[in-house]
C-alpha cells in the first residue's frame, strides 16, 4: 500500500498545485486537516462543500448528509445514484484490496455527485444574489476554520473579562430603561 499511497499523494500534489483551482466535495474539513498537516502538499484554491452552499440557500434546512443533498438537488435520480454507486461500493468490499478499490470508487462517485449538486446550487446562488457571499466569504472560511482548529486561537483572558463586565453593565442599563418605559418590573426573559 505504500507505493499506492505515494502515487496517490503525487497525483494529489500535482492536482492541488494548479493555482485558483476549485475543489468540490463533501465534508472537506478532514481532507483539509490532512493536507494542512503535510508540508509537501498545498491546500490552495477554493474548497467548496455543497452542504455549505445549501446552508446559505436554505438555512432552515439542516441537510449535511450528502445523500440528502443528492435527493434535494438531483431528485430521485440523485438518491438512486447515491445508493447504487456510493453506498453499494462501501458495503460490497470483502478483502482489504477490494475495500481500498471500493473506497476509491465511492470517493469518485461522491466527488461527481458533489460537482453536479454544486452546479445546481450555483444557479440558485446567482438567482438570489449570494454568489459573491459564497465565494468570497463562506467557502474560504472553511480553510480558515480548519487552520484555526489545527493551530488554535489566542484568547486574551483579561480583555475578555473586561468586555464581559462592560456588556453586563450595558445590559443592566438597558433593563433599567425597559422597566422605566413599562412602568413596572417583569421577567424580561419570559
Coordinates of C-alpha atoms in Angstrom, one line a residue:
X1 CA 0.0 0.0 0.0
X2 CA 2.9 2.4 0.5
X3 CA 3.6 2.7 -3.3
X4 CA -0.1 3.2 -3.9
X5 CA -0.2 5.9 -1.3
X6 CA 2.9 7.6 -2.7
X7 CA 1.4 7.5 -6.2
X8 CA -1.9 8.9 -4.9
X9 CA -0.1 11.7 -3.0
X10 CA 2.0 12.6 -6.0
X11 CA -1.2 12.9 -8.2
X12 CA -2.9 14.8 -5.5
X13 CA 0.0 17.2 -5.2
X14 CA 0.0 17.8 -9.0
X15 CA -3.7 18.5 -8.9
X16 CA -3.6 20.8 -6.0
X17 CA -0.6 22.8 -7.3
X18 CA -2.8 24.3 -10.0
X19 CA -3.5 27.9 -8.9
X20 CA -7.0 29.1 -8.4
X21 CA -8.4 25.5 -8.7
X22 CA -11.9 24.8 -7.3
X23 CA -12.2 21.7 -5.2
X24 CA -15.8 20.4 -4.7
X25 CA -16.6 17.7 -2.3
X26 CA -18.5 16.6 0.8
X27 CA -17.2 17.0 4.3
X28 CA -14.0 18.7 3.3
X29 CA -12.7 19.6 6.8
X30 CA -11.0 16.2 7.4
X31 CA -9.4 16.4 3.9
X32 CA -8.1 19.8 4.6
X33 CA -6.8 18.8 8.1
X34 CA -4.8 16.0 6.3
X35 CA -3.5 18.4 3.7
X36 CA -2.5 21.1 6.2
X37 CA -0.7 18.6 8.3
X38 CA 1.7 17.8 5.4
X39 CA 4.5 20.1 4.4
X40 CA 4.7 18.7 0.8
X41 CA 1.1 19.5 -0.2
X42 CA -0.6 22.9 -0.5
X43 CA -4.2 23.4 0.1
X44 CA -4.6 26.4 -2.2
X45 CA -7.7 27.2 -4.2
X46 CA -11.3 27.4 -3.3
X47 CA -12.8 24.5 -1.3
X48 CA -16.5 24.1 -1.9
X49 CA -18.7 21.9 0.2
X50 CA -22.3 21.6 -1.2
X51 CA -23.5 21.4 2.4
X52 CA -22.1 24.9 3.0
X53 CA -23.8 26.2 -0.2
X54 CA -27.1 24.6 1.0
X55 CA -26.9 26.2 4.4
X56 CA -26.6 29.6 2.6
X57 CA -29.5 28.9 0.3
X58 CA -31.8 27.2 2.8
X59 CA -30.7 28.0 6.4
X60 CA -33.9 26.5 7.8
X61 CA -33.0 23.0 6.4
X62 CA -30.3 21.2 8.3
X63 CA -29.0 19.0 5.4
X64 CA -25.5 18.0 5.9
X65 CA -25.5 14.4 4.8
X66 CA -24.5 14.0 1.1
X67 CA -27.3 11.5 0.3
X68 CA -29.9 14.1 1.4
X69 CA -28.3 16.8 -0.7
X70 CA -28.3 14.4 -3.7
X71 CA -32.0 13.8 -3.2
X72 CA -32.7 17.6 -2.7
X73 CA -30.8 18.8 -5.8
X74 CA -30.9 15.9 -8.1
X75 CA -34.2 14.3 -7.1
X76 CA -34.9 10.6 -7.1
X77 CA -32.2 10.1 -9.6
X78 CA -29.6 11.6 -7.2
X79 CA -30.8 9.4 -4.4
X80 CA -30.7 6.3 -6.6
X81 CA -27.2 7.2 -7.8
X82 CA -26.0 7.7 -4.3
X83 CA -27.5 4.4 -3.1
X84 CA -26.3 2.4 -6.2
X85 CA -22.8 3.7 -6.5
X86 CA -21.7 5.2 -3.2
X87 CA -23.4 3.0 -0.6
X88 CA -23.1 -0.1 -2.7
X89 CA -19.4 0.5 -3.2
X90 CA -18.8 0.9 0.5
X91 CA -20.7 -2.2 1.6
X92 CA -19.6 -4.6 -1.2
X93 CA -15.9 -5.0 -0.4
X94 CA -14.7 -8.2 1.2
X95 CA -10.9 -8.1 1.2
X96 CA -8.6 -5.2 2.1
X97 CA -7.6 -4.8 -1.5
X98 CA -11.2 -4.7 -2.8
X99 CA -12.0 -2.5 0.2
X100 CA -9.4 0.1 -1.0
X101 CA -10.8 -0.1 -4.5
X102 CA -14.3 0.3 -3.2
X103 CA -13.4 3.3 -1.1
X104 CA -11.7 4.9 -4.2
X105 CA -14.7 4.2 -6.3
X106 CA -17.1 5.6 -3.7
X107 CA -15.0 8.7 -3.4
X108 CA -15.0 9.2 -7.1
X109 CA -18.8 8.9 -7.2
X110 CA -19.2 11.2 -4.3
X111 CA -17.0 13.8 -6.0
X112 CA -19.0 13.5 -9.2
X113 CA -22.3 13.9 -7.3
X114 CA -20.9 16.8 -5.3
X115 CA -20.0 18.5 -8.6
X116 CA -23.4 18.0 -10.1
X117 CA -25.2 19.2 -6.9
X118 CA -23.0 22.3 -6.7
X119 CA -23.7 23.1 -10.4
X120 CA -27.4 23.3 -9.5
X121 CA -26.6 25.3 -6.4
X122 CA -24.6 27.9 -8.3
X123 CA -27.6 28.7 -10.5
X124 CA -29.6 29.3 -7.3
X125 CA -26.9 31.3 -5.6
X126 CA -26.8 33.6 -8.7
X127 CA -30.6 33.9 -8.7
X128 CA -30.7 35.0 -5.0
X129 CA -27.6 37.2 -5.3
X130 CA -25.5 35.1 -2.9
X131 CA -22.7 34.0 -5.3
X132 CA -20.2 36.6 -4.0
X133 CA -21.0 35.8 -0.4
X134 CA -20.4 32.1 -1.1
X135 CA -17.2 32.5 -3.0
X136 CA -15.7 35.5 -1.1
X137 CA -16.7 34.6 2.5
X138 CA -18.3 31.2 3.1
X139 CA -16.1 28.8 1.0
X140 CA -12.8 30.5 2.0
X141 CA -13.9 30.3 5.7
X142 CA -13.7 26.5 5.6
X143 CA -10.0 26.6 5.2
X144 CA -9.6 29.3 7.8
X145 CA -11.6 27.3 10.3
X146 CA -9.6 24.1 9.7
X147 CA -6.4 26.1 10.2
X148 CA -7.8 27.6 13.4
X149 CA -8.8 24.1 14.7
X150 CA -5.3 22.9 13.9
X151 CA -3.3 25.7 15.4
X152 CA -5.7 27.0 18.0
X153 CA -6.5 30.6 18.7
X154 CA -5.2 33.0 21.3
X155 CA -7.7 34.4 23.8
X156 CA -6.7 37.5 25.8
X157 CA -8.4 36.5 29.0
X158 CA -8.1 39.8 30.8
X159 CA -9.6 41.7 27.8
X160 CA -12.3 39.1 27.6
X161 CA -13.2 39.6 31.3
X162 CA -13.2 43.4 30.8
X163 CA -15.5 43.0 27.8
X164 CA -17.8 40.8 29.9
X165 CA -18.0 43.4 32.6
X166 CA -18.8 46.2 30.1
X167 CA -21.5 44.1 28.5
X168 CA -23.1 43.2 31.8
X169 CA -23.2 46.9 32.8
X170 CA -24.8 47.8 29.4
X171 CA -27.3 45.0 29.8
X172 CA -28.3 46.3 33.3
X173 CA -28.7 49.8 31.8
X174 CA -30.9 48.5 29.0
X175 CA -33.1 46.6 31.5
X176 CA -33.5 49.7 33.7
X177 CA -34.7 51.6 30.6
X178 CA -37.1 48.9 29.7
X179 CA -38.6 48.9 33.2
X180 CA -38.9 52.7 33.2
X181 CA -40.7 52.6 29.8
X182 CA -43.0 49.8 31.1
X183 CA -43.7 51.5 34.4
X184 CA -43.1 48.2 36.3
X185 CA -40.6 45.4 36.6
X186 CA -41.3 42.0 35.0
X187 CA -39.4 38.9 33.7
X188 CA -37.8 40.2 30.5
X189 CA -36.6 36.8 29.5
X190 CA -40.0 35.2 29.5

